[in-house]
Short mmCIF file of C-alpha atoms in Angstrom, two decimals:
data_model
loop_
_atom_site.label_atom_id
_atom_site.label_comp_id
_atom_site.label_asym_id
_atom_site.label_seq_id
_atom_site.Cartn_x
_atom_site.Cartn_y
_atom_site.Cartn_z
CA MET A 1 -25.31 -23.97 26.70
CA TYR A 2 -27.65 -25.52 24.14
CA LEU A 3 -27.22 -24.04 20.68
CA ARG A 4 -30.09 -24.51 18.26
CA LEU A 5 -28.81 -24.65 14.67
CA PRO A 6 -30.95 -23.42 11.79
CA ARG A 7 -33.11 -26.26 10.48
CA LEU A 8 -32.06 -25.68 6.88
CA LYS A 9 -28.39 -26.13 7.69
CA LEU A 10 -29.12 -29.32 9.64
CA HIS A 11 -31.00 -30.73 6.67
CA HIS A 12 -28.11 -29.92 4.36
CA LEU A 13 -25.68 -31.62 6.67
CA ALA A 14 -27.86 -34.73 7.05
CA ALA A 15 -28.27 -35.04 3.31
CA ALA A 16 -24.53 -34.91 2.77
CA LEU A 17 -23.88 -37.51 5.44
CA MET A 18 -26.52 -39.89 4.13
CA THR A 19 -25.19 -39.74 0.58
CA GLY A 20 -21.80 -40.82 1.88
CA LEU A 21 -19.89 -37.77 0.60
CA PRO A 22 -16.38 -37.50 1.99
CA ALA A 23 -15.76 -34.71 4.51
CA THR A 24 -13.59 -32.83 2.01
CA ALA A 25 -16.55 -32.56 -0.35
CA LEU A 26 -18.51 -30.63 2.25
CA HIS A 27 -15.83 -27.96 2.29
CA ALA A 28 -15.11 -28.05 -1.44
CA GLN A 29 -18.58 -27.01 -2.65
CA PRO A 30 -18.38 -23.37 -1.42
CA ALA A 31 -15.03 -23.04 -3.18
CA VAL A 32 -16.57 -24.40 -6.39
CA ASP A 33 -19.46 -21.95 -6.07
CA ALA A 34 -17.02 -19.07 -5.55
CA GLY A 35 -15.06 -20.15 -8.62
CA ASN A 36 -18.27 -20.21 -10.64
CA LEU A 37 -19.03 -16.67 -9.50
CA VAL A 38 -15.62 -15.50 -10.73
CA ARG A 39 -16.23 -17.17 -14.09
CA LEU A 40 -19.59 -15.42 -14.39
CA VAL A 41 -17.96 -12.07 -13.66
CA ASN A 42 -15.36 -12.58 -16.39
CA ALA A 43 -17.99 -13.77 -18.84
CA TYR A 44 -19.93 -10.58 -18.15
CA ARG A 45 -16.84 -8.42 -18.69
CA ALA A 46 -16.30 -10.15 -22.04
CA ALA A 47 -19.85 -9.38 -23.20
CA PRO A 48 -21.41 -6.82 -20.85
CA GLY A 49 -24.37 -5.66 -22.91
CA ILE A 50 -26.30 -3.00 -20.99
CA CYS A 51 -25.22 -1.45 -17.69
CA GLN A 52 -27.24 1.32 -16.05
CA GLY A 53 -29.29 1.69 -19.20
CA ARG A 54 -26.32 2.11 -21.54
CA PRO A 55 -24.38 -0.31 -23.73
CA LYS A 56 -20.88 -0.98 -22.43
CA ARG A 57 -17.63 -2.07 -24.04
CA ALA A 58 -16.00 -5.33 -23.12
CA ALA A 59 -13.29 -5.29 -20.45
CA ALA A 60 -10.27 -7.53 -19.94
CA PRO A 61 -10.79 -10.57 -17.71
CA LEU A 62 -9.88 -10.34 -14.04
CA GLN A 63 -7.10 -12.57 -12.74
CA PRO A 64 -8.33 -14.86 -9.94
CA GLU A 65 -6.24 -14.30 -6.81
CA ARG A 66 -6.33 -16.62 -3.83
CA ALA A 67 -5.53 -13.80 -1.41
CA LEU A 68 -8.70 -11.97 -2.46
CA SER A 69 -10.74 -15.13 -1.90
CA ARG A 70 -9.42 -15.68 1.62
CA ILE A 71 -9.98 -12.26 3.15
CA ARG A 72 -13.16 -11.90 5.19
CA ILE A 73 -14.80 -8.47 5.13
CA SER A 74 -17.01 -7.31 8.00
CA THR A 75 -18.25 -4.02 9.40
CA GLY A 76 -15.31 -1.78 10.23
CA THR A 77 -12.83 -3.65 8.03
CA PHE A 78 -10.33 -1.44 6.24
CA LEU A 79 -10.05 -3.39 3.01
CA GLU A 80 -6.72 -2.07 1.70
CA GLN A 81 -5.04 -2.42 5.10
CA SER A 82 -6.40 -5.94 5.56
CA LEU A 83 -5.08 -6.96 2.16
CA GLU A 84 -1.69 -5.46 2.94
CA ASP A 85 -1.61 -7.32 6.26
CA SER A 86 -2.35 -10.55 4.40
CA GLY A 87 0.60 -9.96 2.07
CA TYR A 88 -1.35 -8.63 -0.92
CA PRO A 89 -0.88 -4.82 -1.07
CA VAL A 90 -3.20 -2.99 -3.46
CA GLU A 91 -3.52 0.40 -5.09
CA ARG A 92 -7.31 0.15 -4.88
CA ALA A 93 -9.89 -2.47 -4.02
CA GLN A 94 -13.63 -2.84 -3.55
CA ALA A 95 -15.68 -5.52 -1.86
CA ILE A 96 -19.23 -6.50 -2.79
CA SER A 97 -21.42 -8.79 -0.72
CA VAL A 98 -24.93 -10.17 -1.07
CA THR A 99 -26.94 -12.44 1.22
CA GLY A 100 -29.57 -14.96 0.27
CA PRO A 101 -28.76 -16.47 -3.14
CA ALA A 102 -28.65 -20.24 -3.25
CA ASP A 103 -26.21 -20.56 -6.15
CA ALA A 104 -23.61 -18.62 -8.11
CA ASP A 105 -26.01 -17.68 -10.91
CA SER A 106 -28.44 -16.09 -8.47
CA ALA A 107 -25.62 -14.33 -6.62
CA PHE A 108 -24.23 -12.93 -9.85
CA ALA A 109 -27.68 -11.76 -10.95
CA GLN A 110 -28.01 -9.68 -7.77
CA ILE A 111 -24.48 -8.30 -8.04
CA GLU A 112 -24.79 -7.47 -11.74
CA GLN A 113 -28.07 -5.65 -11.16
CA ARG A 114 -26.68 -3.42 -8.42
CA TYR A 115 -22.95 -3.19 -9.20
CA CYS A 116 -22.55 -3.58 -12.96
CA ALA A 117 -20.34 -0.47 -13.18
CA VAL A 118 -17.98 -1.90 -10.56
CA LEU A 119 -17.82 -5.25 -12.37
CA LEU A 120 -16.84 -3.45 -15.59
CA ASP A 121 -14.34 -1.06 -13.99
CA ARG A 122 -11.16 -1.24 -16.07
CA GLY A 123 -9.15 -0.07 -13.08
CA PHE A 124 -9.41 -3.53 -11.54
CA SER A 125 -7.29 -6.43 -12.71
CA ALA A 126 -7.78 -9.13 -10.05
CA VAL A 127 -10.72 -10.79 -8.36
CA GLY A 128 -11.54 -13.22 -5.58
CA ALA A 129 -14.80 -14.68 -4.33
CA GLN A 130 -16.01 -16.71 -1.40
CA ARG A 131 -19.24 -18.25 -0.15
CA ASN A 132 -20.18 -18.71 3.49
CA GLY A 133 -23.63 -20.27 3.69
CA ASP A 134 -25.98 -17.88 1.93
CA GLU A 135 -23.45 -15.01 2.08
CA TRP A 136 -21.44 -14.26 -1.05
CA GLN A 137 -18.46 -11.94 -1.21
CA LEU A 138 -16.62 -10.59 -4.22
CA VAL A 139 -13.39 -8.55 -3.99
CA LEU A 140 -12.03 -6.67 -7.00
CA ALA A 141 -8.58 -5.12 -6.81
CA ARG A 142 -5.61 -3.66 -8.58
CA PRO A 143 -2.45 -4.92 -6.89
CA LEU A 144 0.34 -2.55 -6.06
CA PRO A 145 2.94 -2.89 -8.81
CA PRO A 146 6.36 -4.11 -7.73
CA VAL A 147 8.87 -1.34 -7.23
CA ARG A 148 12.55 -1.77 -7.92
CA PHE A 149 14.58 0.54 -5.72
CA SER A 150 18.03 1.56 -6.78
CA GLY A 151 20.97 0.95 -4.49
CA GLN A 152 21.70 3.29 -1.59
CA GLU A 153 24.58 4.99 -3.37
CA ASP A 154 22.67 5.54 -6.61
CA ALA A 155 19.59 6.82 -4.77
CA GLY A 156 21.72 9.11 -2.64
CA GLN A 157 23.59 10.55 -5.60
CA ARG A 158 20.31 11.15 -7.41
CA ILE A 159 18.91 13.03 -4.41
CA LEU A 160 22.12 15.06 -4.18
CA GLU A 161 21.80 15.94 -7.87
CA LEU A 162 18.16 17.01 -7.51
CA VAL A 163 18.82 18.99 -4.34
CA ASN A 164 21.74 20.86 -5.89
CA ALA A 165 19.63 21.66 -8.95
CA ALA A 166 16.96 23.10 -6.66
CA ARG A 167 19.55 25.11 -4.74
CA ALA A 168 21.06 26.46 -7.95
CA ALA A 169 17.66 27.67 -9.16
CA GLY A 170 16.52 29.30 -5.93
CA GLN A 171 13.15 28.38 -4.40
CA MET A 172 9.95 29.74 -2.96
CA CYS A 173 9.45 27.75 0.23
CA GLY A 174 5.90 28.62 1.09
CA SER A 175 5.89 32.41 1.34
CA GLU A 176 9.66 32.67 1.89
CA HIS A 177 11.99 33.26 -1.05
CA PHE A 178 15.44 31.68 -1.07
CA ASP A 179 18.15 32.93 -3.41
CA PRO A 180 20.33 30.40 -5.22
CA ALA A 181 22.66 28.57 -2.85
CA PRO A 182 26.00 26.78 -3.32
CA PRO A 183 25.90 23.05 -4.02
CA LEU A 184 26.13 20.53 -1.21
CA ARG A 185 28.86 17.90 -0.94
CA TRP A 186 28.13 14.26 -0.24
CA ASN A 187 29.31 12.98 3.14
CA PRO A 188 29.28 9.24 3.93
CA MET A 189 29.03 9.78 7.69
CA LEU A 190 25.87 11.83 7.23
CA ALA A 191 24.58 9.10 4.92
CA ALA A 192 25.25 6.51 7.65
CA ALA A 193 23.30 8.59 10.19
CA ALA A 194 20.45 8.97 7.70
CA LEU A 195 20.35 5.25 6.93
CA GLU A 196 20.29 4.37 10.63
CA HIS A 197 17.17 6.48 11.15
CA SER A 198 15.45 5.18 8.02
CA LYS A 199 16.01 1.59 9.13
CA ASP A 200 14.67 2.37 12.59
CA MET A 201 11.51 3.99 11.18
CA ALA A 202 10.95 1.14 8.72
CA LEU A 203 11.46 -1.59 11.31
CA HIS A 204 9.25 -0.03 13.99
CA ARG A 205 6.75 1.56 11.59
CA TYR A 206 6.79 5.11 12.91
CA PHE A 207 7.39 8.42 11.21
CA GLU A 208 9.07 11.17 13.19
CA HIS A 209 12.47 12.72 13.81
CA ARG A 210 12.96 11.27 17.29
CA GLY A 211 14.20 7.70 17.07
CA SER A 212 12.71 4.71 18.85
CA ASP A 213 15.61 4.96 21.32
CA GLY A 214 14.98 8.67 21.96
CA THR A 215 17.86 9.96 19.83
CA VAL A 216 17.59 13.00 17.57
CA VAL A 217 19.50 13.84 14.41
CA GLY A 218 22.43 15.46 16.26
CA ASP A 219 22.91 12.32 18.33
CA ARG A 220 22.92 10.11 15.27
CA VAL A 221 25.33 12.34 13.37
CA SER A 222 27.74 12.41 16.30
CA LYS A 223 27.48 8.64 16.67
CA ALA A 224 28.46 8.31 13.00
CA GLY A 225 31.70 10.16 13.81
CA TYR A 226 30.83 13.55 12.31
CA SER A 227 31.79 16.66 14.29
CA TRP A 228 29.15 19.25 13.47
CA ARG A 229 28.26 22.82 14.30
CA ARG A 230 24.92 22.92 12.44
CA VAL A 231 22.68 20.00 11.55
CA GLY A 232 19.26 19.47 9.97
CA GLU A 233 17.09 16.58 8.84
CA ASN A 234 14.25 15.84 6.42
CA ILE A 235 12.26 12.60 6.43
CA ALA A 236 9.69 11.20 4.02
CA SER A 237 7.49 8.13 3.65
CA GLY A 238 4.98 6.99 1.08
CA THR A 239 7.26 7.96 -1.81
CA ARG A 240 8.88 5.34 -4.00
CA THR A 241 11.58 7.21 -5.90
CA PRO A 242 14.25 9.82 -5.13
CA GLU A 243 12.37 12.20 -7.42
CA GLU A 244 9.15 11.83 -5.42
CA ALA A 245 10.99 12.28 -2.13
CA VAL A 246 12.76 15.47 -3.20
CA GLN A 247 9.62 16.94 -4.76
CA GLY A 248 7.71 16.26 -1.56
CA TRP A 249 10.36 18.09 0.45
CA LEU A 250 10.33 21.04 -1.93
CA ASP A 251 6.53 21.23 -1.71
CA SER A 252 6.68 21.51 2.10
CA PRO A 253 7.86 24.95 3.33
CA GLY A 254 9.80 23.65 6.33
CA HIS A 255 11.50 20.84 4.44
CA CYS A 256 12.19 23.15 1.52
CA ALA A 257 13.87 25.61 3.88
CA ASN A 258 16.21 22.83 4.98
CA VAL A 259 17.02 22.00 1.35
CA MET A 260 17.90 25.65 0.75
CA GLY A 261 19.50 26.17 4.17
CA PRO A 262 23.05 27.29 5.01
CA PHE A 263 24.54 23.81 4.94
CA SER A 264 27.58 22.54 3.09
CA GLU A 265 27.22 18.74 3.23
CA MET A 266 24.50 16.13 2.92
CA GLY A 267 23.83 12.39 3.17
CA THR A 268 20.73 10.26 2.68
CA GLY A 269 19.48 6.73 3.26
CA TYR A 270 16.27 4.78 2.75
CA ALA A 271 14.88 1.52 4.14
CA LEU A 272 11.91 -0.79 3.61
CA ASN A 273 9.99 -2.51 6.36
CA PRO A 274 11.16 -6.14 6.12
CA LYS A 275 7.73 -7.44 7.19
CA ARG A 276 5.77 -5.47 4.59
CA LYS A 277 5.42 -5.91 0.84
CA THR A 278 4.10 -2.51 -0.08
CA GLY A 279 7.36 -1.29 -1.58
CA THR A 280 7.10 1.95 0.39
CA ALA A 281 10.38 3.38 1.61
CA TYR A 282 11.27 5.53 4.60
CA TRP A 283 13.70 8.25 3.53
CA THR A 284 16.01 10.36 5.66
CA GLN A 285 18.07 13.32 4.46
CA VAL A 286 20.69 14.82 6.80
CA PHE A 287 22.34 18.22 6.32
CA ALA A 288 25.30 19.56 8.27
CA ASN A 289 28.20 21.93 8.51
CA PRO A 290 31.41 20.50 10.02
CA ARG A 291 33.22 22.14 12.90
#
């Protein structure tokens, strides 16, 4: 098939070849232009002047991030998910693109005219830019802060403490009232069963009570060596602390009913997906009564 290239691009290529520029220079110029666009954005944040007809205060400079310069946004792209997949998880992000400008100054002029409020948003702390021909892309983001999880034992004991405080106070689980209940005891076999399920969910990226091998909570508890006559399970994801996990369970009527249920022992475990950097844990809480 014969492919006719745009005349303008052929002329640009011929000019570069005739001037004897090394091949690396042909690829370096877009990166230089993108860097200039980032510098213009930070200069504008330092002295914004008027935005949408009103004077604006200066904002802190954005930190250039290579990951934000590499990602390519197109129709149907889920920006946050794409950034997470590339190893740069974010709390929020926004992409801006313009087509046509021949240089960074012209690109910035178009962006500033239409998106000055976004450029000055104090919720963003990082930026990346790229140029592909006459297409310019700017990505502003706030990276997900690193989360330091406590050890399994500390997290489990904290959950036990919070659960027993909730049981001692009594709870309204949806429309159902639960009177104060006796405290639960920690059981390491239940904790082992909980940890097994959390690891399975984290590794295979699913969220449900049935395991990837088809097992349910009773199977896992029995496998851990616990002889039970009553068993229950709560799971959570998207929470980053024991406090968030317990509060989420208490806010859900069914999970809350388990917390307040007629159990005597409990164990928990959490796990992170080893291939992800979001810092989001999968939590499992197992309740039981022994035979």
